[in-house]
Structure formats: C-alpha cells, structure tokens
mmCIF file of C-alpha atoms and ligand atoms in Angstrom:
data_model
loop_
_atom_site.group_PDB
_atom_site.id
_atom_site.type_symbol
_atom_site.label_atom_id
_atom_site.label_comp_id
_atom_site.label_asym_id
_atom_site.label_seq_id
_atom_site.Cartn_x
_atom_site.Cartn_y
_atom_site.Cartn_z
ATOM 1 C CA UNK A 16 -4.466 -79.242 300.745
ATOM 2 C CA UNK A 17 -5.710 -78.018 297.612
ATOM 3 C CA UNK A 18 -6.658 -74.396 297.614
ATOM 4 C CA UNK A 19 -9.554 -74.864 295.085
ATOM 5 C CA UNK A 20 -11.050 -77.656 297.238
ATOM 6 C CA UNK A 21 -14.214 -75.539 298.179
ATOM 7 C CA UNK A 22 -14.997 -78.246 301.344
ATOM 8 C CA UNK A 23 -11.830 -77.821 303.143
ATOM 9 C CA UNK A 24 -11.792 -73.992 302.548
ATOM 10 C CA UNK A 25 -15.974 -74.042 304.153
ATOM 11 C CA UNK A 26 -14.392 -76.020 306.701
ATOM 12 C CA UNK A 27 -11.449 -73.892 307.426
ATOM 13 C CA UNK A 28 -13.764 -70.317 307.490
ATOM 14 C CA UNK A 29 -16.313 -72.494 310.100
ATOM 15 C CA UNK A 30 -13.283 -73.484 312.245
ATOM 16 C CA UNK A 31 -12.881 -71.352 315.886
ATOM 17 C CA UNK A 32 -9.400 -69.697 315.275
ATOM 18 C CA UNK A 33 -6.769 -71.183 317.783
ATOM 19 C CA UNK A 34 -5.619 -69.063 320.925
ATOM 20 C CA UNK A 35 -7.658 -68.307 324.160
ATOM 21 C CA UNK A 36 -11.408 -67.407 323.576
ATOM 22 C CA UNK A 37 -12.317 -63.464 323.258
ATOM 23 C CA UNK A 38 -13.453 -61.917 326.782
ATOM 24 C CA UNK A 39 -16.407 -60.890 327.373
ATOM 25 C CA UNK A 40 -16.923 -56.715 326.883
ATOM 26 C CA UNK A 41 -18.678 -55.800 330.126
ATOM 27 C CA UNK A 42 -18.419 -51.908 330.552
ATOM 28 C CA UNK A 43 -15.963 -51.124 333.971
ATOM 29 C CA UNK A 44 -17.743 -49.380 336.375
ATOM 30 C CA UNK A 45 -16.937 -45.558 336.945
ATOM 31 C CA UNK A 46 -15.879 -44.348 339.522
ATOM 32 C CA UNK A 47 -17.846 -42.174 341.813
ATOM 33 C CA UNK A 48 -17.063 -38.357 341.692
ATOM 34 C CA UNK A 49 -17.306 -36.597 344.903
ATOM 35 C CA UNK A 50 -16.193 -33.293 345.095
ATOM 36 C CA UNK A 51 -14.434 -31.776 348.009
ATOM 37 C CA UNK A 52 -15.502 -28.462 348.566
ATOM 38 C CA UNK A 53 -13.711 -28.120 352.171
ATOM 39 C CA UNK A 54 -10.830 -25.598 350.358
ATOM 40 C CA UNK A 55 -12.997 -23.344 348.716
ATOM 41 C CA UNK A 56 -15.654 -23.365 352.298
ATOM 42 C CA UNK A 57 -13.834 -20.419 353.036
ATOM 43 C CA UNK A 58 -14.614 -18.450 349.698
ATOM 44 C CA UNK A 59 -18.084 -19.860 349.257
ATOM 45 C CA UNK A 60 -19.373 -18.491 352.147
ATOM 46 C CA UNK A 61 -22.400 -15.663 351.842
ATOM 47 C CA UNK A 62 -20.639 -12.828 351.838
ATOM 48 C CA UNK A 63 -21.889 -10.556 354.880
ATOM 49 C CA UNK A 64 -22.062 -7.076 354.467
ATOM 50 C CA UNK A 65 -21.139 -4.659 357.243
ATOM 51 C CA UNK A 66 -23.331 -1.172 357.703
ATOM 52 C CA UNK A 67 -21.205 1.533 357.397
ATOM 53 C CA UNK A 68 -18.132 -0.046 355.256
ATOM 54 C CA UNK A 69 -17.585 0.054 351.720
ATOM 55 C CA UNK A 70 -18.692 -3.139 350.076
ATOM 56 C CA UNK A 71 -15.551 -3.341 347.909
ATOM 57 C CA UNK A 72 -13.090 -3.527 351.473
ATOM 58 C CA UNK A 73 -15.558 -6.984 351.894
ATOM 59 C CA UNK A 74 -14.936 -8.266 349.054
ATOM 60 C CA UNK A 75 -11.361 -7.333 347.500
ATOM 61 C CA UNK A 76 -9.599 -6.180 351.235
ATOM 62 C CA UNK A 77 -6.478 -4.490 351.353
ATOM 63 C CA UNK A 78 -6.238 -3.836 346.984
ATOM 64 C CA UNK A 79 -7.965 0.026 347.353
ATOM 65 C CA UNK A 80 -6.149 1.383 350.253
ATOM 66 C CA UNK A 81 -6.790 5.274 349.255
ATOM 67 C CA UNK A 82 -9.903 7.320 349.035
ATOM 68 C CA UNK A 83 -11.400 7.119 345.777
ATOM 69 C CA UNK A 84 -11.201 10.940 345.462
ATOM 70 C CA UNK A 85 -7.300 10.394 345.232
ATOM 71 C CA UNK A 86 -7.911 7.769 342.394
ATOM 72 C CA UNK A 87 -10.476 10.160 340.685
ATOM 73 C CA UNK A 88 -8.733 12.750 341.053
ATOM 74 C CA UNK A 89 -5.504 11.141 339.944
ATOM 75 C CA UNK A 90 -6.999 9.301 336.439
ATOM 76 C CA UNK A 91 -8.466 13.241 335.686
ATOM 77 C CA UNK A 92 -4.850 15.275 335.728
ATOM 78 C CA UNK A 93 -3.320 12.330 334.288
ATOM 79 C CA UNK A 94 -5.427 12.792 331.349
ATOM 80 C CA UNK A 95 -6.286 16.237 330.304
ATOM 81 C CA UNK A 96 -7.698 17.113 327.183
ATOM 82 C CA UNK A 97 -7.299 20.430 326.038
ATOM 83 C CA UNK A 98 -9.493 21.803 323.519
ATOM 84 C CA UNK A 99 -7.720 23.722 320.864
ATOM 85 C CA UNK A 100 -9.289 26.976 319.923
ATOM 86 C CA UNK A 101 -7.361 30.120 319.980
ATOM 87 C CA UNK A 102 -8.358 33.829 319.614
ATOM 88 C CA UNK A 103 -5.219 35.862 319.190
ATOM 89 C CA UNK A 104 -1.347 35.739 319.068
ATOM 90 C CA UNK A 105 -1.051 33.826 322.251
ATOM 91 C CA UNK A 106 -2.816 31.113 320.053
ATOM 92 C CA UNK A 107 0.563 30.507 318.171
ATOM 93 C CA UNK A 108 2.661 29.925 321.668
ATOM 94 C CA UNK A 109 -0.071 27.696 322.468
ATOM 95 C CA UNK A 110 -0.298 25.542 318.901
ATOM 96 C CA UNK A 111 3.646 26.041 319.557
ATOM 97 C CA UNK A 112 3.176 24.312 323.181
ATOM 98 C CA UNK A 113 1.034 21.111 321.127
ATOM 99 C CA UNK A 114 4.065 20.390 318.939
ATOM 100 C CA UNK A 115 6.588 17.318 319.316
ATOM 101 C CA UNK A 116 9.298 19.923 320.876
ATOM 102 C CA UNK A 117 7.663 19.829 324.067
ATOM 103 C CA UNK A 118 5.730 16.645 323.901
ATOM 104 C CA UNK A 119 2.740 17.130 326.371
ATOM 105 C CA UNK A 120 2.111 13.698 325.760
ATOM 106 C CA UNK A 121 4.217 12.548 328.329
ATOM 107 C CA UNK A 122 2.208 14.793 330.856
ATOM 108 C CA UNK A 123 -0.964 12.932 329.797
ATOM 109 C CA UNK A 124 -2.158 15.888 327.766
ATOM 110 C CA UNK A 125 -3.317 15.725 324.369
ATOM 111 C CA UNK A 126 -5.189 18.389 322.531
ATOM 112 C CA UNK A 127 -8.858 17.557 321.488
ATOM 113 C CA UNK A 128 -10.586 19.921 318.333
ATOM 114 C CA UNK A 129 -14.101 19.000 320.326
ATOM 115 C CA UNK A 130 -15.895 20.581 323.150
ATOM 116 C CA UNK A 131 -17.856 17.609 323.423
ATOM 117 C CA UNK A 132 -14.763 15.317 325.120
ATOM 118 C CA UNK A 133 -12.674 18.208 326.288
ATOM 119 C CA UNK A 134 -11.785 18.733 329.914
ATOM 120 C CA UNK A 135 -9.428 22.136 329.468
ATOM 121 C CA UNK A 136 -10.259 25.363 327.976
ATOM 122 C CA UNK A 137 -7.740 27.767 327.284
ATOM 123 C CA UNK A 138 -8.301 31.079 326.660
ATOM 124 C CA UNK A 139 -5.660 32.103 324.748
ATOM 125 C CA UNK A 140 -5.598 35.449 323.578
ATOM 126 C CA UNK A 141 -7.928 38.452 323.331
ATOM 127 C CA UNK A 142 -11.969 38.214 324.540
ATOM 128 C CA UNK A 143 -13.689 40.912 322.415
ATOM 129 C CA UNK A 144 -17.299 41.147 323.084
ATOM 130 C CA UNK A 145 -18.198 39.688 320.083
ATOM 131 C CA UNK A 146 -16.607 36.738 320.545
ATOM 132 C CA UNK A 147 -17.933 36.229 324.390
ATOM 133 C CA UNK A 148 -20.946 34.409 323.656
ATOM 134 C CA UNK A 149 -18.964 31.953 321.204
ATOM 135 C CA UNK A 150 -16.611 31.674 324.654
ATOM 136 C CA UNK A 151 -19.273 30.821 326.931
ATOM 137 C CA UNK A 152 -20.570 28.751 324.629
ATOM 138 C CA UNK A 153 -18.001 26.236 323.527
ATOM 139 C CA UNK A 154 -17.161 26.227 327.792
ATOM 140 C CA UNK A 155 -20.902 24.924 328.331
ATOM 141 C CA UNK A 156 -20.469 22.680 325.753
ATOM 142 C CA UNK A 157 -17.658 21.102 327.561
ATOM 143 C CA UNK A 158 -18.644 18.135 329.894
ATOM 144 C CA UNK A 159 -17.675 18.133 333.321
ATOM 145 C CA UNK A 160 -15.400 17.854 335.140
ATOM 146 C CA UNK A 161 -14.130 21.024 333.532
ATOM 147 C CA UNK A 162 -11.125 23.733 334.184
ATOM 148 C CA UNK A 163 -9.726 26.581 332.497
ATOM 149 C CA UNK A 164 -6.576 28.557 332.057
ATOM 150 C CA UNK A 165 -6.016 32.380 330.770
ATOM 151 C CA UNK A 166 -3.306 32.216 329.053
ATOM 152 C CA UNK A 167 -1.217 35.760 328.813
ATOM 153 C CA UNK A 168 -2.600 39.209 329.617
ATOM 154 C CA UNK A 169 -5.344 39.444 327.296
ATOM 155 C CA UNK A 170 -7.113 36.561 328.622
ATOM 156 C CA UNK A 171 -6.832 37.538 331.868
ATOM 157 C CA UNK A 172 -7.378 41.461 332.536
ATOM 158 C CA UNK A 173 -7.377 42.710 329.214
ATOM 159 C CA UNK A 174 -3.476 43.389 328.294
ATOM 160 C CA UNK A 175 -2.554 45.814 326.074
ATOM 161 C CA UNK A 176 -6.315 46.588 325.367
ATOM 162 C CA UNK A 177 -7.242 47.493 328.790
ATOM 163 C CA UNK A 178 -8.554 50.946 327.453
ATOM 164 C CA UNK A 179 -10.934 49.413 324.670
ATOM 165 C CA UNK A 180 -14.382 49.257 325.411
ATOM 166 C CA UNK A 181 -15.194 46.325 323.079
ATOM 167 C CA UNK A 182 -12.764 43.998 324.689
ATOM 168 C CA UNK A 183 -13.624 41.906 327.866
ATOM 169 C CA UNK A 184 -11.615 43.074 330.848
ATOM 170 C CA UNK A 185 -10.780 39.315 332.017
ATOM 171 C CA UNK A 186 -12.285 36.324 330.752
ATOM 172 C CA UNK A 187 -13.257 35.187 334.454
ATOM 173 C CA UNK A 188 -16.298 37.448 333.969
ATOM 174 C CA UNK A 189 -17.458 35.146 331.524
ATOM 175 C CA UNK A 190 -16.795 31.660 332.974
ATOM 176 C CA UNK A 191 -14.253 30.609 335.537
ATOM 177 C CA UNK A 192 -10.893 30.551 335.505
ATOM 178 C CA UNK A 193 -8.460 28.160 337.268
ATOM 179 C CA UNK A 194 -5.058 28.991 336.167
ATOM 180 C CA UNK A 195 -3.577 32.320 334.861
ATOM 181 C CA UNK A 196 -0.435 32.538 332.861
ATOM 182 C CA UNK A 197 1.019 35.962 332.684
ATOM 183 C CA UNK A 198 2.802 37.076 329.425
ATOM 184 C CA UNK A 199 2.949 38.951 326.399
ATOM 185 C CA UNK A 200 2.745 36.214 325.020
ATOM 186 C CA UNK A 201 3.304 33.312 327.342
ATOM 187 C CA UNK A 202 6.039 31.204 325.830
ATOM 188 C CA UNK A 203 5.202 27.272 325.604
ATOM 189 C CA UNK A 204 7.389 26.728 328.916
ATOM 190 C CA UNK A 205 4.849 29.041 330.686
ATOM 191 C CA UNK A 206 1.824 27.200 329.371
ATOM 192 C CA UNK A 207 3.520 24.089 330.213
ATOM 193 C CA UNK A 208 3.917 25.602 333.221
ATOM 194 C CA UNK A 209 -0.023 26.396 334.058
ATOM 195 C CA UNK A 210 -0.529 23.014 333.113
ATOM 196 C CA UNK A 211 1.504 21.329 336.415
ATOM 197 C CA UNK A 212 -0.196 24.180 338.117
ATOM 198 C CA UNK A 213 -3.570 23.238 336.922
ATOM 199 C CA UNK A 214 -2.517 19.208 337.717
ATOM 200 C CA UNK A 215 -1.467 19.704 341.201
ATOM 201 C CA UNK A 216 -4.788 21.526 341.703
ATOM 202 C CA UNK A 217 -6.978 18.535 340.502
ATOM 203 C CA UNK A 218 -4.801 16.078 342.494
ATOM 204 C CA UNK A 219 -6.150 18.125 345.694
ATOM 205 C CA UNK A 220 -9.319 17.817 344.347
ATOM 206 C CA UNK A 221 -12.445 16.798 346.387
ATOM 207 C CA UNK A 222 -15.854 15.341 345.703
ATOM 208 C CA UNK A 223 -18.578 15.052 347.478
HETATM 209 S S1 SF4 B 10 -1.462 38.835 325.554
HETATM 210 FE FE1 SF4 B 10 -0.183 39.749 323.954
HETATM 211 S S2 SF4 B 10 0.337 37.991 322.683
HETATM 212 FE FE2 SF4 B 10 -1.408 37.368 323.898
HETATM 213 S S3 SF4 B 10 -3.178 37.831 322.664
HETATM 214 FE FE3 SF4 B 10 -2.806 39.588 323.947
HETATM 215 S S4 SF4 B 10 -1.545 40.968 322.700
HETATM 216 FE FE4 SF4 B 10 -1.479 38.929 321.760
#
C-alpha cells in the first residue's frame, strides 16, 4: 500500500481498530457506610453528674487522687519568686545567696526585680523609719499569695540598733513575717536555710 494513497489512509483512520470492543464506563456503586458506634456507647453516654462530688472524679476518675490544696500548695513552694531589694549589709549575703555557687534554681527559686510577679519578700537588713513606708509599700504591691522572711537581726528585732529611735524594732510591725533568720549577717546557707523552712510551711498550706 502506498502511503500517499489518501483513500486507503481515509479508509484505514474510519476502520474499528481490531481487539475486543471498549466496555461500557458505568460508575460502581459505593458502598454503604454505616458506622458502628456500639464501642464508643460507653463514652458517649450523657455524662451524669453526682451532687456532692467533684465533677472532675466524673469525668477523668482515679488521675487527681489528692486534694487540690496539696497540688496548690505544691506548684507555689516549687516556684518562689523572691523579689530582690535589700536595705543593708545582710543585702550582700543575700545577692551572695542568688549567685551560681548555691544555685537556688534547683529549689525552684529565682529572684524577680518586680513586686508586681513576686511571691517572697525579704527583708534583709535594717528598717529605719524612713524607709517603712517604701517597705509596706513594695509588700502591698506584691500579689498574693505572698510570704516573707527577716533575714538577720536587723530585720527582725532591731540588731545592733536596738537603742535607736529611728530604726523599726522588727519589721513584723510593719507587715508579716513568716520566716526569721538569725545572724549578723546570715550567711547564704542560712538564707537557704529559711527558704526550706518557708517551703515546708506552704506545703502545709490550706485554703479555704
Ligand atoms: S543584721 Fe548585721 S549584717 Fe544584717 S543589716 Fe543588720 S548590722 Fe548589717
């Protein structure tokens, strides 16, 4: 056949190809989805609440198997937040106490130069009545939960100035104090000290 003979190659593009005949494309059915709910029955029930028992024992029972005061009260002396303000020598022990020696990071303790998002006030060093009001202050400032340790013998009755009449004879008549440290000064150890005091006193913590 002679590829320029334009009948044969009409007749050859007209021509059914050989082989079986093309099917039909009908779309296949799908198949019907039923879901089977009968596992999850259980856990799609309405929940129903019981008078008298904490909604959370409904819903999640057996994961909170202590009073929330222990969890409170657990979260808040694992994460004190000093601020740091000083008023005298004791100051230095307690910048001293802050520093990598003693790392009071691994007591969850990390000093804060706010009042606003401190939970821990010390008192370190010597109240003169000029300074009280700054004191009470900087303590109301503080959000609560709140505590507060006098650190050394100035702080807490005075000290060596227990004769002057322009220094505050403990700071506890200004706000109220928690922990006392004795010392002249305290060294860090002692702080450190006031500070597992001051925890195991917020783990026995209880709120109404
Ligand atoms: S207790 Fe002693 S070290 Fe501390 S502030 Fe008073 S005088 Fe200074």
């Amino acid at each position: 056949m002679a590829v320029n003979d334009r009948s044969t190659l009409v007749a050859e593009t007209t021509t059914a190809p050989a082989g079986p005949a093309p099917a039909t494309s009908e779309p296949l059915p799908l198949p019907v989805y039923t879901p089977d709910f009968s596992p999850e029955l259980e856990r799609l029930r309405p929940l129903t609440v019981t008078p008298g028992k904490a909604l959370y024992r409904e819903v999640l029972p057996g994961v909170l198997t202590v009073p929330v005061d222990a969890v409170l009260a657990l979260s808040r002396r694992s994460s004190l937040w000093p601020m740091t303000f000083g008023l005298a020598c004791c100051a230095i022990e307690m910048i001293a106490s802050f520093l990598s020696d003693h790392d009071l990071d691994r007591l969850g303790i990390v000093p804060w130069p706010s009042p606003r998002q401190s939970d821990v006030m010390i008192v370190s060093g010597t109240v003169t009545k000029k300074m009280a009001p700054a004191v009470k202050l900087l303590y109301e400032q503080m959000p609560g939960p709140k505590w507060v340790i006098s650190m050394g013998a100035c702080a807490t009755n005075g000290g060596p100035y227990s004769a002057y009449d322009r220094v505050v004879q403990g700071v506890d008549k200004l706000i109220p104090v928690d922990v006392y440290i004795p010392g002249c000064p305290p060294r860090p150890e002692a702080l450190i000290d006031g500070f597992i005091a001051l925890q195991k006193k917020i783990a026995a913590e209880k709120h109404a």
